[in-house]
PDB file of C-alpha atoms in Angstrom:
ATOM      1  CA  MET A  50      24.150  15.879 -24.605  1.00 51.00           C
ATOM      2  CA  ALA A  51      22.716  14.504 -21.402  1.00 58.00           C
ATOM      3  CA  ALA A  52      26.185  13.526 -20.214  1.00 59.00           C
ATOM      4  CA  LYS A  53      27.478  17.087 -20.679  1.00 59.00           C
ATOM      5  CA  TRP A  54      24.416  18.393 -18.929  1.00 62.00           C
ATOM      6  CA  ILE A  55      24.958  16.264 -15.869  1.00 59.00           C
ATOM      7  CA  GLU A  56      28.654  17.091 -15.715  1.00 58.00           C
ATOM      8  CA  ALA A  57      27.820  20.759 -15.727  1.00 61.00           C
ATOM      9  CA  LEU A  58      25.329  20.048 -12.987  1.00 58.00           C
ATOM     10  CA  THR A  59      27.351  17.833 -10.671  1.00 54.00           C
ATOM     11  CA  GLY A  60      30.844  18.643  -9.599  1.00 64.00           C
ATOM     12  CA  SER A  61      31.431  15.289  -8.001  1.00 74.00           C
ATOM     13  CA  LEU A  62      33.560  12.651  -9.701  1.00 80.00           C
ATOM     14  CA  GLU A  63      31.743   9.940  -7.762  1.00 81.00           C
ATOM     15  CA  GLN A  64      28.426  11.102  -9.166  1.00 83.00           C
ATOM     16  CA  LYS A  65      29.885  11.149 -12.669  1.00 86.00           C
ATOM     17  CA  LYS A  66      31.098   7.608 -12.182  1.00 88.00           C
ATOM     18  CA  GLN A  67      27.672   6.517 -10.950  1.00 88.00           C
ATOM     19  CA  TYR A  68      26.026   8.238 -13.876  1.00 89.00           C
ATOM     20  CA  ARG A  69      28.297   6.457 -16.360  1.00 91.00           C
ATOM     21  CA  GLN A  70      27.535   3.154 -14.620  1.00 91.00           C
ATOM     22  CA  TYR A  71      23.827   3.865 -14.904  1.00 92.00           C
ATOM     23  CA  LYS A  72      24.183   4.606 -18.635  1.00 93.00           C
ATOM     24  CA  ALA A  73      26.103   1.369 -19.123  1.00 94.00           C
ATOM     25  CA  ARG A  74      23.464  -0.609 -17.207  1.00 94.00           C
ATOM     26  CA  ILE A  75      20.722   0.762 -19.433  1.00 94.00           C
ATOM     27  CA  GLU A  76      22.743  -0.045 -22.566  1.00 95.00           C
ATOM     28  CA  ALA A  77      23.321  -3.589 -21.316  1.00 94.00           C
ATOM     29  CA  LEU A  78      19.602  -4.381 -20.907  1.00 95.00           C
ATOM     30  CA  PRO A  79      18.074  -6.896 -23.316  1.00 95.00           C
ATOM     31  CA  GLU A  80      15.369  -5.681 -25.678  1.00 94.00           C
ATOM     32  CA  PRO A  81      12.675  -4.470 -25.333  1.00 95.00           C
ATOM     33  CA  TYR A  82      13.726  -3.285 -21.834  1.00 95.00           C
ATOM     34  CA  ARG A  83      16.634  -1.305 -23.290  1.00 95.00           C
ATOM     35  CA  GLU A  84      14.461   0.603 -25.700  1.00 95.00           C
ATOM     36  CA  ALA A  85      11.813   1.291 -23.039  1.00 95.00           C
ATOM     37  CA  ALA A  86      14.384   2.399 -20.451  1.00 95.00           C
ATOM     38  CA  LYS A  87      16.005   4.760 -22.964  1.00 95.00           C
ATOM     39  CA  ALA A  88      12.654   6.313 -23.753  1.00 95.00           C
ATOM     40  CA  PHE A  89      12.134   7.001 -20.032  1.00 93.00           C
ATOM     41  CA  ASP A  90      15.700   8.247 -19.672  1.00 91.00           C
ATOM     42  CA  ARG A  91      15.048  10.862 -22.336  1.00 91.00           C
ATOM     43  CA  TYR A  92      11.823  11.929 -20.632  1.00 91.00           C
ATOM     44  CA  PHE A  93      13.524  12.191 -17.217  1.00 87.00           C
ATOM     45  CA  MET A  94      16.031  14.651 -18.688  1.00 83.00           C
ATOM     46  CA  TYR A  95      13.225  16.917 -19.810  1.00 82.00           C
ATOM     47  CA  TYR A  96      10.792  16.471 -16.989  1.00 79.00           C
ATOM     48  CA  GLY A  97      12.875  15.632 -13.912  1.00 65.00           C
ATOM     49  CA  GLY A  98      14.177  19.057 -13.018  1.00 68.00           C
ATOM     50  CA  ILE A  99      16.067  17.601 -10.063  1.00 72.00           C
ATOM     51  CA  THR A 100      19.021  19.913  -9.523  1.00 71.00           C
ATOM     52  CA  ASP A 101      20.628  17.916  -6.741  1.00 76.00           C
ATOM     53  CA  GLY A 102      23.112  15.427  -8.173  1.00 78.00           C
ATOM     54  CA  ASP A 103      22.929  12.923  -5.301  1.00 80.00           C
ATOM     55  CA  THR A 104      19.164  12.603  -5.613  1.00 81.00           C
ATOM     56  CA  LEU A 105      19.427  12.290  -9.372  1.00 84.00           C
ATOM     57  CA  VAL A 106      21.962   9.456  -9.350  1.00 87.00           C
ATOM     58  CA  THR A 107      19.970   7.661  -6.633  1.00 86.00           C
ATOM     59  CA  MET A 108      16.834   7.935  -8.741  1.00 87.00           C
ATOM     60  CA  LEU A 109      18.568   6.708 -11.889  1.00 91.00           C
ATOM     61  CA  GLY A 110      20.201   3.828 -10.006  1.00 90.00           C
ATOM     62  CA  ASP A 111      16.813   2.715  -8.662  1.00 89.00           C
ATOM     63  CA  PHE A 112      15.360   3.034 -12.136  1.00 92.00           C
ATOM     64  CA  ALA A 113      18.104   0.771 -13.547  1.00 93.00           C
ATOM     65  CA  ASP A 114      17.403  -1.720 -10.696  1.00 90.00           C
ATOM     66  CA  LEU A 115      13.743  -1.817 -11.656  1.00 91.00           C
ATOM     67  CA  PHE A 116      14.451  -2.563 -15.305  1.00 93.00           C
ATOM     68  CA  GLU A 117      17.217  -5.086 -14.635  1.00 93.00           C
ATOM     69  CA  ARG A 118      14.918  -6.891 -12.212  1.00 90.00           C
ATOM     70  CA  ALA A 119      12.086  -6.931 -14.749  1.00 91.00           C
ATOM     71  CA  ALA A 120      14.417  -8.230 -17.480  1.00 93.00           C
ATOM     72  CA  VAL A 121      15.618 -11.080 -15.225  1.00 91.00           C
ATOM     73  CA  ASP A 122      12.095 -11.954 -14.079  1.00 88.00           C
ATOM     74  CA  GLY A 123      10.728 -11.631 -17.613  1.00 89.00           C
ATOM     75  CA  THR A 124       8.060  -9.139 -16.500  1.00 89.00           C
ATOM     76  CA  PRO A 125       6.490  -7.699 -19.678  1.00 92.00           C
ATOM     77  CA  VAL A 126       7.136  -3.968 -20.097  1.00 93.00           C
ATOM     78  CA  THR A 127       3.380  -3.326 -20.084  1.00 89.00           C
ATOM     79  CA  ASP A 128       3.001  -5.046 -16.682  1.00 87.00           C
ATOM     80  CA  LEU A 129       5.896  -3.033 -15.401  1.00 90.00           C
ATOM     81  CA  ILE A 130       4.765   0.392 -16.519  1.00 90.00           C
ATOM     82  CA  GLY A 131       1.000   0.085 -16.736  1.00 85.00           C
ATOM     83  CA  ASP A 132      -1.040   1.737 -19.431  1.00 83.00           C
ATOM     84  CA  ASP A 133       0.204   5.301 -18.934  1.00 86.00           C
ATOM     85  CA  PRO A 134       3.962   5.711 -19.372  1.00 91.00           C
ATOM     86  CA  VAL A 135       3.832   9.483 -18.754  1.00 91.00           C
ATOM     87  CA  GLU A 136       2.018   8.968 -15.470  1.00 87.00           C
ATOM     88  CA  PHE A 137       4.596   6.379 -14.448  1.00 88.00           C
ATOM     89  CA  ALA A 138       7.560   8.601 -15.400  1.00 90.00           C
ATOM     90  CA  GLU A 139       6.175  11.586 -13.504  1.00 86.00           C
ATOM     91  CA  THR A 140       5.145   9.658 -10.374  1.00 84.00           C
ATOM     92  CA  PHE A 141       8.532   7.987 -10.332  1.00 86.00           C
ATOM     93  CA  THR A 142      10.419  11.284 -10.631  1.00 86.00           C
ATOM     94  CA  GLN A 143       8.237  13.018  -8.054  1.00 83.00           C
ATOM     95  CA  SER A 144       9.001  10.290  -5.549  1.00 82.00           C
ATOM     96  CA  TYR A 145      12.511  11.705  -5.182  1.00 82.00           C
ATOM     97  CA  GLY A 146      12.488  14.680  -2.919  1.00 72.00           C
ATOM     98  CA  GLY A 147      15.611  16.510  -4.091  1.00 66.00           C
ATOM     99  CA  THR A 148      15.746  20.196  -4.911  1.00 68.00           C
ATOM    100  CA  ARG A 149      14.025  21.054  -8.178  1.00 69.00           C
ATOM    101  CA  TRP A 150      14.225  24.073 -10.426  1.00 73.00           C
ATOM    102  CA  ILE A 151      10.519  24.658  -9.729  1.00 78.00           C
ATOM    103  CA  ASP A 152      11.192  25.094  -5.977  1.00 79.00           C
ATOM    104  CA  LYS A 153      12.533  28.606  -6.503  1.00 84.00           C
ATOM    105  CA  GLU A 154       9.398  29.576  -8.407  1.00 88.00           C
ATOM    106  CA  ARG A 155       7.157  27.961  -5.775  1.00 88.00           C
ATOM    107  CA  ALA A 156       8.813  30.053  -3.066  1.00 90.00           C
ATOM    108  CA  ARG A 157       8.426  33.177  -5.227  1.00 92.00           C
ATOM    109  CA  LEU A 158       4.730  32.476  -5.853  1.00 94.00           C
ATOM    110  CA  SER A 159       4.024  31.829  -2.160  1.00 93.00           C
ATOM    111  CA  LYS A 160       5.807  35.044  -1.193  1.00 93.00           C
ATOM    112  CA  ALA A 161       3.957  37.113  -3.806  1.00 94.00           C
ATOM    113  CA  ILE A 162       0.565  35.863  -2.649  1.00 93.00           C
ATOM    114  CA  GLY A 163       1.606  36.098   1.022  1.00 93.00           C
ATOM    115  CA  ASP A 164       2.470  39.778   0.526  1.00 92.00           C
ATOM    116  CA  ILE A 165      -0.953  40.414  -0.990  1.00 93.00           C
ATOM    117  CA  GLU A 166      -2.658  38.675   1.942  1.00 89.00           C
ATOM    118  CA  LYS A 167      -0.768  40.939   4.337  1.00 90.00           C
ATOM    119  CA  LYS A 168      -1.934  44.024   2.448  1.00 88.00           C
ATOM    120  CA  GLU A 169      -5.537  42.802   2.431  1.00 87.00           C
ATOM    121  CA  GLN A 170      -5.605  42.398   6.207  1.00 82.00           C
ATOM    122  CA  PRO A 171      -6.734  45.643   7.805  1.00 74.00           C
TER     123      PRO A 171
ATOM    124  CA  MET B 145      -9.270  -0.389 -14.933  1.00 58.00           C
ATOM    125  CA  GLY B 146     -11.727   2.472 -15.286  1.00 72.00           C
ATOM    126  CA  LYS B 147     -10.532   6.061 -15.109  1.00 78.00           C
ATOM    127  CA  GLN B 148     -12.557   6.732 -11.957  1.00 85.00           C
ATOM    128  CA  MET B 149     -11.117   3.658 -10.256  1.00 83.00           C
ATOM    129  CA  THR B 150      -7.586   4.742 -11.179  1.00 79.00           C
ATOM    130  CA  GLU B 151      -8.147   8.220  -9.768  1.00 82.00           C
ATOM    131  CA  MET B 152      -9.696   6.950  -6.540  1.00 86.00           C
ATOM    132  CA  LEU B 153      -6.972   4.367  -6.026  1.00 85.00           C
ATOM    133  CA  LYS B 154      -4.290   7.016  -6.421  1.00 83.00           C
ATOM    134  CA  GLY B 155      -5.199   8.557  -3.097  1.00 86.00           C
ATOM    135  CA  THR B 156      -5.481   5.303  -1.205  1.00 92.00           C
ATOM    136  CA  LEU B 157      -2.775   3.113  -2.718  1.00 91.00           C
ATOM    137  CA  GLU B 158      -0.142   4.269  -0.270  1.00 93.00           C
ATOM    138  CA  GLY B 159      -2.323   3.252   2.666  1.00 95.00           C
ATOM    139  CA  ILE B 160      -3.102  -0.055   0.990  1.00 94.00           C
ATOM    140  CA  VAL B 161       0.603  -0.813   0.539  1.00 94.00           C
ATOM    141  CA  LEU B 162       1.364   0.174   4.145  1.00 96.00           C
ATOM    142  CA  ALA B 163      -1.419  -2.179   5.257  1.00 94.00           C
ATOM    143  CA  ILE B 164       0.094  -5.016   3.232  1.00 93.00           C
ATOM    144  CA  LEU B 165       3.530  -4.340   4.728  1.00 94.00           C
ATOM    145  CA  ALA B 166       2.021  -4.312   8.235  1.00 93.00           C
ATOM    146  CA  GLY B 167       1.434  -8.036   7.777  1.00 87.00           C
ATOM    147  CA  GLN B 168       5.022  -8.889   6.858  1.00 90.00           C
ATOM    148  CA  PRO B 169       8.003  -7.410   5.006  1.00 92.00           C
ATOM    149  CA  ALA B 170       7.971  -7.850   1.237  1.00 92.00           C
ATOM    150  CA  TYR B 171       9.734  -6.811  -1.950  1.00 88.00           C
ATOM    151  CA  GLY B 172       8.092  -4.958  -4.819  1.00 85.00           C
ATOM    152  CA  TYR B 173       6.957  -7.915  -6.871  1.00 85.00           C
ATOM    153  CA  GLU B 174       5.455  -9.700  -3.833  1.00 89.00           C
ATOM    154  CA  ILE B 175       3.442  -6.610  -2.993  1.00 91.00           C
ATOM    155  CA  THR B 176       2.116  -6.381  -6.551  1.00 89.00           C
ATOM    156  CA  ALA B 177       1.264 -10.082  -6.454  1.00 89.00           C
ATOM    157  CA  ARG B 178      -0.588  -9.712  -3.139  1.00 90.00           C
ATOM    158  CA  LEU B 179      -2.532  -6.741  -4.471  1.00 90.00           C
ATOM    159  CA  ARG B 180      -3.543  -8.834  -7.474  1.00 88.00           C
ATOM    160  CA  GLU B 181      -4.718 -11.614  -5.148  1.00 89.00           C
ATOM    161  CA  GLN B 182      -6.845  -8.997  -3.372  1.00 87.00           C
ATOM    162  CA  GLY B 183      -8.527  -8.107  -6.651  1.00 87.00           C
ATOM    163  CA  PHE B 184      -6.449  -5.101  -7.702  1.00 85.00           C
ATOM    164  CA  THR B 185      -5.625  -6.833 -10.946  1.00 80.00           C
ATOM    165  CA  ASP B 186      -4.497  -3.943 -13.123  1.00 80.00           C
ATOM    166  CA  ILE B 187      -1.867  -2.394 -10.907  1.00 84.00           C
ATOM    167  CA  ALA B 188       1.494  -2.102 -12.647  1.00 85.00           C
ATOM    168  CA  GLU B 189       4.611  -3.242 -10.842  1.00 87.00           C
ATOM    169  CA  GLY B 190       6.301   0.065 -11.668  1.00 86.00           C
ATOM    170  CA  THR B 191       3.519   1.993  -9.929  1.00 86.00           C
ATOM    171  CA  ILE B 192       4.155   0.047  -6.736  1.00 90.00           C
ATOM    172  CA  TYR B 193       7.895   0.492  -7.146  1.00 89.00           C
ATOM    173  CA  ALA B 194       7.514   4.270  -7.447  1.00 86.00           C
ATOM    174  CA  LEU B 195       5.267   4.259  -4.390  1.00 90.00           C
ATOM    175  CA  LEU B 196       7.752   2.200  -2.378  1.00 92.00           C
ATOM    176  CA  VAL B 197      10.482   4.640  -3.342  1.00 88.00           C
ATOM    177  CA  ARG B 198       8.317   7.487  -2.068  1.00 88.00           C
ATOM    178  CA  ILE B 199       7.503   5.892   1.274  1.00 92.00           C
ATOM    179  CA  GLU B 200      11.182   5.012   1.659  1.00 91.00           C
ATOM    180  CA  GLN B 201      12.105   8.666   1.045  1.00 87.00           C
ATOM    181  CA  ARG B 202       9.570   9.677   3.688  1.00 89.00           C
ATOM    182  CA  GLY B 203      11.084   7.291   6.221  1.00 92.00           C
ATOM    183  CA  LEU B 204       7.990   5.083   6.651  1.00 95.00           C
ATOM    184  CA  VAL B 205       9.775   1.829   5.830  1.00 95.00           C
ATOM    185  CA  ASP B 206      13.114   0.201   6.489  1.00 94.00           C
ATOM    186  CA  VAL B 207      14.844  -1.315   3.491  1.00 92.00           C
ATOM    187  CA  GLU B 208      17.101  -4.332   3.371  1.00 92.00           C
ATOM    188  CA  LYS B 209      18.915  -5.356   0.201  1.00 90.00           C
ATOM    189  CA  VAL B 210      18.761  -9.112  -0.211  1.00 89.00           C
ATOM    190  CA  PRO B 211      21.082 -10.611  -2.843  1.00 88.00           C
ATOM    191  CA  SER B 212      19.369 -12.650  -5.518  1.00 83.00           C
ATOM    192  CA  GLU B 213      20.879 -15.419  -7.609  1.00 84.00           C
ATOM    193  CA  LYS B 214      20.420 -13.372 -10.781  1.00 83.00           C
ATOM    194  CA  GLY B 215      20.083  -9.664 -11.359  1.00 79.00           C
ATOM    195  CA  PRO B 216      20.357  -6.819  -8.828  1.00 82.00           C
ATOM    196  CA  PRO B 217      19.610  -7.421  -5.124  1.00 85.00           C
ATOM    197  CA  ARG B 218      15.954  -7.339  -4.138  1.00 87.00           C
ATOM    198  CA  LYS B 219      14.927  -4.518  -1.838  1.00 89.00           C
ATOM    199  CA  VAL B 220      12.807  -5.873   0.991  1.00 93.00           C
ATOM    200  CA  TYR B 221      10.596  -3.272   2.650  1.00 95.00           C
ATOM    201  CA  SER B 222       9.355  -3.459   6.231  1.00 95.00           C
ATOM    202  CA  LEU B 223       7.089  -1.060   8.055  1.00 95.00           C
ATOM    203  CA  ASN B 224       8.842   0.900  10.830  1.00 95.00           C
ATOM    204  CA  ALA B 225       7.347   2.808  13.778  1.00 95.00           C
ATOM    205  CA  ARG B 226       6.780   5.912  11.663  1.00 96.00           C
ATOM    206  CA  GLY B 227       5.085   3.828   8.982  1.00 95.00           C
ATOM    207  CA  ARG B 228       2.770   2.268  11.561  1.00 96.00           C
ATOM    208  CA  GLY B 229       1.828   5.748  12.760  1.00 96.00           C
ATOM    209  CA  GLU B 230       1.103   6.741   9.172  1.00 96.00           C
ATOM    210  CA  LEU B 231      -1.011   3.600   8.680  1.00 97.00           C
ATOM    211  CA  ASP B 232      -3.079   4.395  11.812  1.00 97.00           C
ATOM    212  CA  GLU B 233      -3.616   7.875  10.421  1.00 97.00           C
ATOM    213  CA  PHE B 234      -4.672   6.364   7.070  1.00 97.00           C
ATOM    214  CA  TRP B 235      -7.293   4.115   8.690  1.00 97.00           C
ATOM    215  CA  LYS B 236      -8.700   7.035  10.679  1.00 97.00           C
ATOM    216  CA  THR B 237      -8.947   9.160   7.537  1.00 96.00           C
ATOM    217  CA  TRP B 238     -10.404   6.259   5.602  1.00 96.00           C
ATOM    218  CA  SER B 239     -13.103   5.586   8.226  1.00 97.00           C
ATOM    219  CA  PHE B 240     -14.036   9.252   8.278  1.00 97.00           C
ATOM    220  CA  LEU B 241     -14.265   9.455   4.477  1.00 94.00           C
ATOM    221  CA  ALA B 242     -16.083   6.149   4.100  1.00 94.00           C
ATOM    222  CA  GLU B 243     -18.625   7.175   6.723  1.00 95.00           C
ATOM    223  CA  ARG B 244     -19.265  10.603   5.153  1.00 95.00           C
ATOM    224  CA  ILE B 245     -19.506   9.176   1.651  1.00 93.00           C
ATOM    225  CA  GLU B 246     -21.835   6.378   2.770  1.00 93.00           C
ATOM    226  CA  HIS B 247     -23.959   9.028   4.429  1.00 93.00           C
ATOM    227  CA  LEU B 248     -24.214  10.929   1.133  1.00 92.00           C
ATOM    228  CA  HIS B 249     -24.978   7.681  -0.612  1.00 91.00           C
ATOM    229  CA  GLY B 250     -27.821   7.011   1.838  1.00 85.00           C
ATOM    230  CA  ASP B 251     -29.229  10.514   1.373  1.00 78.00           C
ATOM    231  CA  ASN B 252     -29.157  10.120  -2.388  1.00 72.00           C
ATOM    232  CA  ASP B 253     -30.876   6.771  -2.228  1.00 65.00           C
ATOM    233  CA  THR B 254     -33.750   8.268  -0.262  1.00 57.00           C
ATOM    234  CA  GLY B 255     -33.929  11.098  -2.791  1.00 52.00           C
ATOM    235  CA  THR B 256     -34.077   8.972  -5.924  1.00 52.00           C
ATOM    236  CA  GLY B 257     -35.944   6.035  -4.471  1.00 48.00           C
ATOM    237  CA  THR B 258     -33.419   3.539  -5.862  1.00 49.00           C
ATOM    238  CA  ASN B 259     -31.847   0.706  -3.903  1.00 47.00           C
TER     239      ASN B 259
END
């Protein structure tokens, strides 16, 4: 499902290739890193909202780096993520500045309130 | 780590990491280790990683990928000119806040007669 979603999203073959590589890297992780990374992967698909394919594949590549590094170093998942996985997932995603679906709504909200401010000024 | 501590650190962690990088370049795990040495014992490596990603996106650090014998290359972060400017700004803001908050603290102490 996620694969179809990203293909609809990104036209670029290079991005598709990078996305497949990312998926393979996650699958290749030893447990429990694999299970943890897949849980985050699922959350990213719901929460991320990044509509720019380049930013998305960069983010996912960095995410795979982080987990591969932790698996090699033997860093426990709890040391890696801390005690709030949702907080981690959201901070991580927000660190990537690509265009998001929410941007359109932010612009709309700012304009709506800006128009009201103009009317209120005598 | 207490909830209040977590919340307060959130706003200052970026400055803290910039300050650590001002000393010398480092990769994610080294930064986490140094923070732990400084008494920030409960900071997760992933939190620092996410923060490093953010300051990289904002152009405050330069990144060099250094191959490692096993696993993916390590990303070594060093503070650039823009990052140093940001760090100066952080210290100014910090001094202002610390001074104002200490002032409030002093006022309260007089009020309650404690300390």
